[in-house]
Short mmCIF file of C-alpha atoms in Angstrom, two decimals:
data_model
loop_
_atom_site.label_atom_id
_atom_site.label_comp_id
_atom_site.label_asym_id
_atom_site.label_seq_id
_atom_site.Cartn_x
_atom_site.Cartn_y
_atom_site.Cartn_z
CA UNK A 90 0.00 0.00 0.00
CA UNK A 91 1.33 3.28 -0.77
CA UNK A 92 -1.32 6.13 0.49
CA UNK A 93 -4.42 5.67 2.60
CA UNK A 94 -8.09 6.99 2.02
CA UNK A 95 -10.70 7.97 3.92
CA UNK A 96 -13.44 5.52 3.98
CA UNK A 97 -16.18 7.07 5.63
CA UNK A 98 -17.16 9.81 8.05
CA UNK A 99 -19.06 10.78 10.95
CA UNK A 100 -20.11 13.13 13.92
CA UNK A 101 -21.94 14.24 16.90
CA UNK A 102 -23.35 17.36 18.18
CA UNK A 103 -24.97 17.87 21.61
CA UNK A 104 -28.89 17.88 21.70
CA UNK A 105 -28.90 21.79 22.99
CA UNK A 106 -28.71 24.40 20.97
CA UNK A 107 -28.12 27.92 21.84
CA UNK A 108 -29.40 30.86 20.12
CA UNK A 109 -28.06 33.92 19.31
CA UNK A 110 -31.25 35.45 21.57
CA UNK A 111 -30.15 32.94 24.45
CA UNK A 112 -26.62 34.48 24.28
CA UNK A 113 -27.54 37.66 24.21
CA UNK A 114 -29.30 37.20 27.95
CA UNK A 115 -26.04 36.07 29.52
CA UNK A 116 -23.67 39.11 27.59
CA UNK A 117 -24.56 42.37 25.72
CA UNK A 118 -25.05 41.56 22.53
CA UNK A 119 -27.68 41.17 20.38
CA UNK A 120 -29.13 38.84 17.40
CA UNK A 121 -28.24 41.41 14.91
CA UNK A 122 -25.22 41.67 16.17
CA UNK A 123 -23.41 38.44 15.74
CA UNK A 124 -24.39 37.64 12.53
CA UNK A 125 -23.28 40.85 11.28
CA UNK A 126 -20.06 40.05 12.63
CA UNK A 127 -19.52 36.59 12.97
CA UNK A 128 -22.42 34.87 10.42
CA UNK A 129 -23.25 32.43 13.79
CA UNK A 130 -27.27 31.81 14.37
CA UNK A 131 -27.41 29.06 16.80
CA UNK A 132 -24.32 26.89 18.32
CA UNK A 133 -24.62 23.34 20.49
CA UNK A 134 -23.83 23.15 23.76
CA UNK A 135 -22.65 19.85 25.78
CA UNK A 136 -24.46 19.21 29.34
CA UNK A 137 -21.49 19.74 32.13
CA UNK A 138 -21.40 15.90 32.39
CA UNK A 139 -20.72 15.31 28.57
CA UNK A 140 -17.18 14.80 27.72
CA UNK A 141 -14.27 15.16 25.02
CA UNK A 142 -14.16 11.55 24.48
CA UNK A 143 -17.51 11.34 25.02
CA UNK A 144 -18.24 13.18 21.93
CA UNK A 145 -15.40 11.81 20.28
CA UNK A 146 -16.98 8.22 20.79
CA UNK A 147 -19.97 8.88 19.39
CA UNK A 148 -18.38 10.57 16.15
CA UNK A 149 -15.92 7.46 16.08
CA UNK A 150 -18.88 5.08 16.61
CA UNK A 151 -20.78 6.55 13.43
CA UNK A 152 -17.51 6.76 11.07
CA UNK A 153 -17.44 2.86 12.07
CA UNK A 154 -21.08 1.90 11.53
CA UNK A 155 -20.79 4.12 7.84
CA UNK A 156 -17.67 2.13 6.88
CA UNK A 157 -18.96 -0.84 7.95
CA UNK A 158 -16.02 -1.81 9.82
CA UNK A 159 -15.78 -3.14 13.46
CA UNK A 160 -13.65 -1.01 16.69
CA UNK A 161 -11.46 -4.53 16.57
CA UNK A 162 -9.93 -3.95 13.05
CA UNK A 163 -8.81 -0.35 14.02
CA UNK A 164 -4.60 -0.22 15.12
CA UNK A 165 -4.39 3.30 15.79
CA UNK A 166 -6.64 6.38 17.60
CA UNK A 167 -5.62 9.97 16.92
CA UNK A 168 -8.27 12.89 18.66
CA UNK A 169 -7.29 16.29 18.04
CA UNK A 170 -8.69 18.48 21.09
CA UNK A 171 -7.58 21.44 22.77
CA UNK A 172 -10.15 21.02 25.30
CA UNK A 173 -9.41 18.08 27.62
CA UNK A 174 -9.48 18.41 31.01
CA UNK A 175 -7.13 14.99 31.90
CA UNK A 176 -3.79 14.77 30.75
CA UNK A 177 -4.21 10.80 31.27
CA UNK A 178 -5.48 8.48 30.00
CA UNK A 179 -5.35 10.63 27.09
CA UNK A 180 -8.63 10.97 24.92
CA UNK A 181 -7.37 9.13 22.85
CA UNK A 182 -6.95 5.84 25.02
CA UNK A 183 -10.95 6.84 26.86
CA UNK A 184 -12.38 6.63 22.96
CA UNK A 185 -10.39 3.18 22.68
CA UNK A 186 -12.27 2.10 26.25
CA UNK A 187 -15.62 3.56 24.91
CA UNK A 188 -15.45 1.65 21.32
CA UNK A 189 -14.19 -1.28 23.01
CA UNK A 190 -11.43 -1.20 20.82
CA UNK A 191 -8.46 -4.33 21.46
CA UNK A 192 -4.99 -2.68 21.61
CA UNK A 193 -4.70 0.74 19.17
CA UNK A 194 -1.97 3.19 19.37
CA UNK A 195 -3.23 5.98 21.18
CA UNK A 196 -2.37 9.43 20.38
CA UNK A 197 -3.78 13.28 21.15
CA UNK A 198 -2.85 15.85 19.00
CA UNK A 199 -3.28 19.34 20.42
CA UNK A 200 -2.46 21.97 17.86
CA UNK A 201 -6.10 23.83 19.03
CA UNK A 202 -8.20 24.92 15.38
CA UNK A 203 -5.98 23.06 13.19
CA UNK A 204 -5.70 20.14 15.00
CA UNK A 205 -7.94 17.57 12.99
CA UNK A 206 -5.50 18.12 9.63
CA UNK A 207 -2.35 17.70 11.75
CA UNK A 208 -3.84 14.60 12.99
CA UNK A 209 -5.19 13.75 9.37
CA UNK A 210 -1.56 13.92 8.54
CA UNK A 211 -0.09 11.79 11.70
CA UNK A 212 -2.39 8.79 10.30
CA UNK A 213 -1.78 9.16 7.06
CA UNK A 214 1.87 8.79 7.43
CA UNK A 215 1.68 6.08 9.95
CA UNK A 216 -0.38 3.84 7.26
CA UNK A 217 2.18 5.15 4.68
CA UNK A 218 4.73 3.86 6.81
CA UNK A 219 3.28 0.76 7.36
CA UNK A 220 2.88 1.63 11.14
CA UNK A 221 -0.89 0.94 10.77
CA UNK A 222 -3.33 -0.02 8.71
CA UNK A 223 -6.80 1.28 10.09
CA UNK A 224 -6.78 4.35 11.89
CA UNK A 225 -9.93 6.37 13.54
CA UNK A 226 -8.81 10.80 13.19
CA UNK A 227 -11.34 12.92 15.52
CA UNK A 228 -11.56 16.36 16.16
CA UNK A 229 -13.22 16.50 19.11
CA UNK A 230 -13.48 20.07 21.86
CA UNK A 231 -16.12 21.32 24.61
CA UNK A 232 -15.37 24.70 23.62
CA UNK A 233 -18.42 25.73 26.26
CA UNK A 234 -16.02 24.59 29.05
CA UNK A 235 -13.26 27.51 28.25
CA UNK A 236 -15.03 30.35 27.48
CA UNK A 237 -16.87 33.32 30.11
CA UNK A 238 -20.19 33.47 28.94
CA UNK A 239 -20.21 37.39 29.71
CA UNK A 240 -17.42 38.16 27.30
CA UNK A 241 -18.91 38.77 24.24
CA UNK A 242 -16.07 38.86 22.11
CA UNK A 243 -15.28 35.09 22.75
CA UNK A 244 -18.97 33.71 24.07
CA UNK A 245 -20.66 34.53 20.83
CA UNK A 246 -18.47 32.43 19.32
CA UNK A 247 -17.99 29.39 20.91
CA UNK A 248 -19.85 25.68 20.10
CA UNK A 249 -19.13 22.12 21.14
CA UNK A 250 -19.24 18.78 19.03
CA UNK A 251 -16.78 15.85 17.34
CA UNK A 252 -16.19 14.92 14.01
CA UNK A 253 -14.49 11.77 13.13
CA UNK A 254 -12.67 10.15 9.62
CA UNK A 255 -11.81 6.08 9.34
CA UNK A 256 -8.69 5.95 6.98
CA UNK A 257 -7.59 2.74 5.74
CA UNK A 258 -4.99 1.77 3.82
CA UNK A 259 -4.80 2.27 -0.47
CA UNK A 260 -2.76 1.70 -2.75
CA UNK A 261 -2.83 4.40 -4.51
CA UNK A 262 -3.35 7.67 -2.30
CA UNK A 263 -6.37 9.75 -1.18
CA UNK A 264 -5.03 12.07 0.96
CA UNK A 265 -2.83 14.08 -0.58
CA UNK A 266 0.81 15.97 0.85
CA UNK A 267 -0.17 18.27 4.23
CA UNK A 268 1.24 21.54 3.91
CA UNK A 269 1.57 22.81 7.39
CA UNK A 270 3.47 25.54 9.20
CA UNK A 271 3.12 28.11 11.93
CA UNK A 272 3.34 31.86 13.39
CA UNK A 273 5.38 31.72 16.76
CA UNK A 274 5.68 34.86 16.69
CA UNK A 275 2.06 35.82 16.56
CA UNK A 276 1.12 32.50 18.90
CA UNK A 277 -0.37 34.36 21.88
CA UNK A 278 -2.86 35.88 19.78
CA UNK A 279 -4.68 32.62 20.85
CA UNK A 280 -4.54 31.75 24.71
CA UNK A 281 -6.44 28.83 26.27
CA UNK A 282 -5.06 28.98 29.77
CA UNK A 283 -5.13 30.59 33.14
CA UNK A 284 -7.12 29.96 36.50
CA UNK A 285 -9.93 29.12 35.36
CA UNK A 286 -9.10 27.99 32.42
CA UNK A 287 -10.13 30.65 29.64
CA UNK A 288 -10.46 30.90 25.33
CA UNK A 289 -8.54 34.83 24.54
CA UNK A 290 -8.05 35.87 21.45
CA UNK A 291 -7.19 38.94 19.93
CA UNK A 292 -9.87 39.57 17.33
CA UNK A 293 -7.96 42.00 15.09
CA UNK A 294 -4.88 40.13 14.98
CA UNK A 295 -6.24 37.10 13.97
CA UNK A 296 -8.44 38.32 11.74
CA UNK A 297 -5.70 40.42 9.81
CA UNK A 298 -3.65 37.36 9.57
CA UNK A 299 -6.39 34.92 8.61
CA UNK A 300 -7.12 37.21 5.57
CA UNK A 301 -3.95 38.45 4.22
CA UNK A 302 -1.72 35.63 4.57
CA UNK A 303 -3.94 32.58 4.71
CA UNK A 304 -4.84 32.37 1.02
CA UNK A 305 -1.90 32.13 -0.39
CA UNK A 306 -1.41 29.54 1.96
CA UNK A 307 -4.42 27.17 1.19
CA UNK A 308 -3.02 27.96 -2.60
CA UNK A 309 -0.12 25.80 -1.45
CA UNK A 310 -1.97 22.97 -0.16
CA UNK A 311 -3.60 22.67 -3.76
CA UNK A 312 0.05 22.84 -5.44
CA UNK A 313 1.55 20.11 -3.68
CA UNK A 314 -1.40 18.11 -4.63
CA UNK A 315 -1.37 19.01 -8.30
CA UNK A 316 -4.94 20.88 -8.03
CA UNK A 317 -5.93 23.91 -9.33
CA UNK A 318 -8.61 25.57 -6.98
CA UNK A 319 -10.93 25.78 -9.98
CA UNK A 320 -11.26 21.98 -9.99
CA UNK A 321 -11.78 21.55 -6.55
CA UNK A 322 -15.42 20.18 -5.60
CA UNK A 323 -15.30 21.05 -2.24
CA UNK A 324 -13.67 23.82 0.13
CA UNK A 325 -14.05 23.17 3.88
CA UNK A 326 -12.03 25.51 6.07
CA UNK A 327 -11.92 25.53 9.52
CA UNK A 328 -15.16 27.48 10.68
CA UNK A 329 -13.98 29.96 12.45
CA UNK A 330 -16.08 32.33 11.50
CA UNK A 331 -18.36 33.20 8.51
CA UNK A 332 -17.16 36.03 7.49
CA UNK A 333 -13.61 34.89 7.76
CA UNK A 334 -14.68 31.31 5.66
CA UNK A 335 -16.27 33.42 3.06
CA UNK A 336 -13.06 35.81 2.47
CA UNK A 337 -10.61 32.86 2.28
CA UNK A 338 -12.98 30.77 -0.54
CA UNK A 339 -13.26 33.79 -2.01
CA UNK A 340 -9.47 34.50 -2.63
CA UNK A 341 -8.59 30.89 -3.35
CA UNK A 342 -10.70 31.29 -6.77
CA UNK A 343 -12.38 27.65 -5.83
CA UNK A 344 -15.36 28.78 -8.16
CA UNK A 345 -17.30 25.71 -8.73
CA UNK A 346 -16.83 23.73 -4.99
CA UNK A 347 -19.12 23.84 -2.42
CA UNK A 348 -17.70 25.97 0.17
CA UNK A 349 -18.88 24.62 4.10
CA UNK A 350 -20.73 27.15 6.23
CA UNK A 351 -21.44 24.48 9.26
CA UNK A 352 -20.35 28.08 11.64
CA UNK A 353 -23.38 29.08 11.29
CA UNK A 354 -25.19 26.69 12.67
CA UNK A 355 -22.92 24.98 14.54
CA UNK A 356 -20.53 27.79 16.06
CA UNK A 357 -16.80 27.78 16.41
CA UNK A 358 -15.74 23.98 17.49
CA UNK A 359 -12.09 24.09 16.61
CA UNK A 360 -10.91 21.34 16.23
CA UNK A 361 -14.12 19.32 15.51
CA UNK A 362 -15.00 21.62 12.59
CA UNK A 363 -13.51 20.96 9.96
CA UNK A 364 -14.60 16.52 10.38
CA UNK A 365 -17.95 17.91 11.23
CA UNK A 366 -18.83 20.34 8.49
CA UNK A 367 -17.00 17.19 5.77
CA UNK A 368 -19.49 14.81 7.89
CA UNK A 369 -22.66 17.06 7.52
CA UNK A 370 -22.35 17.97 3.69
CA UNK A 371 -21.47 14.02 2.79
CA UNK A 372 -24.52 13.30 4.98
CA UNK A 373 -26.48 15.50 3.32
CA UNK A 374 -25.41 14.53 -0.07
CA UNK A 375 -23.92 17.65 -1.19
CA UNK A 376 -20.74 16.17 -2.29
CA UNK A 377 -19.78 13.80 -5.29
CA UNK A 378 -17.58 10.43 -4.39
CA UNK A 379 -14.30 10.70 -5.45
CA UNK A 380 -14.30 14.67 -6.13
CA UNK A 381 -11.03 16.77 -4.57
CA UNK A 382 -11.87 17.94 -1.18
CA UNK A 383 -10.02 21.03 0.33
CA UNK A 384 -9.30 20.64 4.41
CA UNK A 385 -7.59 23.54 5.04
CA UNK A 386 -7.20 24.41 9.69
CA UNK A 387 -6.11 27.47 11.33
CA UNK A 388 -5.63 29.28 14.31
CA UNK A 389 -4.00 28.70 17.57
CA UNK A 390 -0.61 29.04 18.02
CA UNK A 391 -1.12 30.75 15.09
CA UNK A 392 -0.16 27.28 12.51
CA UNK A 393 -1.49 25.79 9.92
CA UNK A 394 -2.59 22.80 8.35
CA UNK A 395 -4.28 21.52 5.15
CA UNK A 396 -4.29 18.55 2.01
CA UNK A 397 -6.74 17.56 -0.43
CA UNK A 398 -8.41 14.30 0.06
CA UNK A 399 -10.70 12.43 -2.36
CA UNK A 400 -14.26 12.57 -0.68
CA UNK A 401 -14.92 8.52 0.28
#
């Protein structure tokens, strides 16, 4: 085998969703407001006993029933959270225990928004390597656990969920070179830290680089791949917010792919949003089998992430 694939997908959102008139009674904002700004209208929220790997269970749980594959044939686990409140057992090894799954390697990847492509990336290479042969990628966060509802420049933001991709191996490649990279010097313009715990960012700086120098960027992804943006059937971005989505597809020149707007309903979920947006348009039938899919993350520490993967 020389590549790997993605073979099916899946995800899970929490049952309660929060308007944009809910969060407006806990900070001063207003309907209006956030989608003017942000292009959010309702985000999900997980109960206070729902967990990372809870989430990320139930996302792995439906990318196995859609492939049609068992937890015993997967060898390796990768979630991608910046949200988990154990160091061990990592989520990893607690999705393993949930799926009842024999003896995978376990691995967390925490590189916050862009986590699910660097983890994308970790698998691949393992099953390129040989290292594996079966591996379940989540992006899973409980973004709801790190953020003060009555700061309005974070809380209007913020939603919880888990999206989830089974790779297998192929011999001929799927998932195309990751192009991937970061912004030290520009990292603290995204904090989750502190006593308690707490989501920061500094809107203007983000939103500066997100726009002038991500583009180019996502341009690279399609190069190494050998696709022109034109040809792409499929753009999904890291939701981070609309109007932010909407300015990047828009400079890439990706004219005829569907671009993934899952913010808006779903909110900010970091590292879960890029699997979950992929999840909800394949679920939806939006997307053609086989077509070149952009999966392009951002954001904290300010890095970088993103290939082109045939959709399964």
């Amino acid at each position: 085998m020389t590549g790997s694939r993605i073979r099916a997908l899946g995800h899970y959102q929490p049952t309660r969703v929060l308007t944009n008139d809910d969060v407006a009674r806990l900070t001063d904002t207003s309907d209006q407001w956030i989608r003017s700004r942000v292009g959010i209208r309702t985000r999900h929220v997980a109960a206070p006993e729902e967990t990372v790997d809870e989430m990320a269970a139930h996302a792995g749980a439906k990318a196995l029933a859609n492939a049609g594959l068992e937890p015993g044939e997967v060898d390796m686990i990768v979630v991608a959270t910046s949200t988990a409140v154990d160091r061990s057992p990592n989520m990893a090894a607690r999705v393993a225990a949930r799926l009842s799954a024999p003896s995978p390697a376990v691995l967390d990847v925490n590189v916050v928004c862009s986590g699910f492509p660097h983890a994308l990336a970790t698998a691949d290479h393992a099953i390129r390597a040989g290292a594996a042969r079966t591996a379940l990628v989540i992006g899973s966060d409980k973004m709801t656990d790190v953020v003060a509802w009555e700061e309005r420049s974070t809380s209007v933001l913020v939603g919880d969920g888990a999206g989830a991709a089974l790779l297998t191996a192929a011999e001929e490649p799927e998932i195309g070179p990751v192009h991937w990279g970061s912004f030290p010097e520009l990292g603290e313009a995204v904090r989750i830290g502190g006593t308690p715990t707490r989501f920061v960012q500094e809107g203007q700086t983000v939103y500066r680089w997100t726009t002038t120098r991500l583009p180019e960027l996502a341009r690279a992804v399609c190069e190494r791949s050998g696709v022109a943006p034109e040809d792409l059937g499929a753009v999904i971005l890291h939701q981070a917010n609309l109007r932010i989505v909407e300015s990047i597809a828009r400079s890439l020149g990706a004219t005829r792919a569907v671009v993934a707007r899952d913010v808006a309903d779903s909110g900010n979920t970091s590292a879960a949003s890029i699997p979950l947006a992929f999840s909800k348009l394949l679920e939806r039938g939006e997307l053609e089998a086989g077509s070149p899919v952009l999966l392009f993350g951002f954001g904290g520490n300010l890095s970088y992430a993103g290939q082109i993967v045939r959709c399964p």
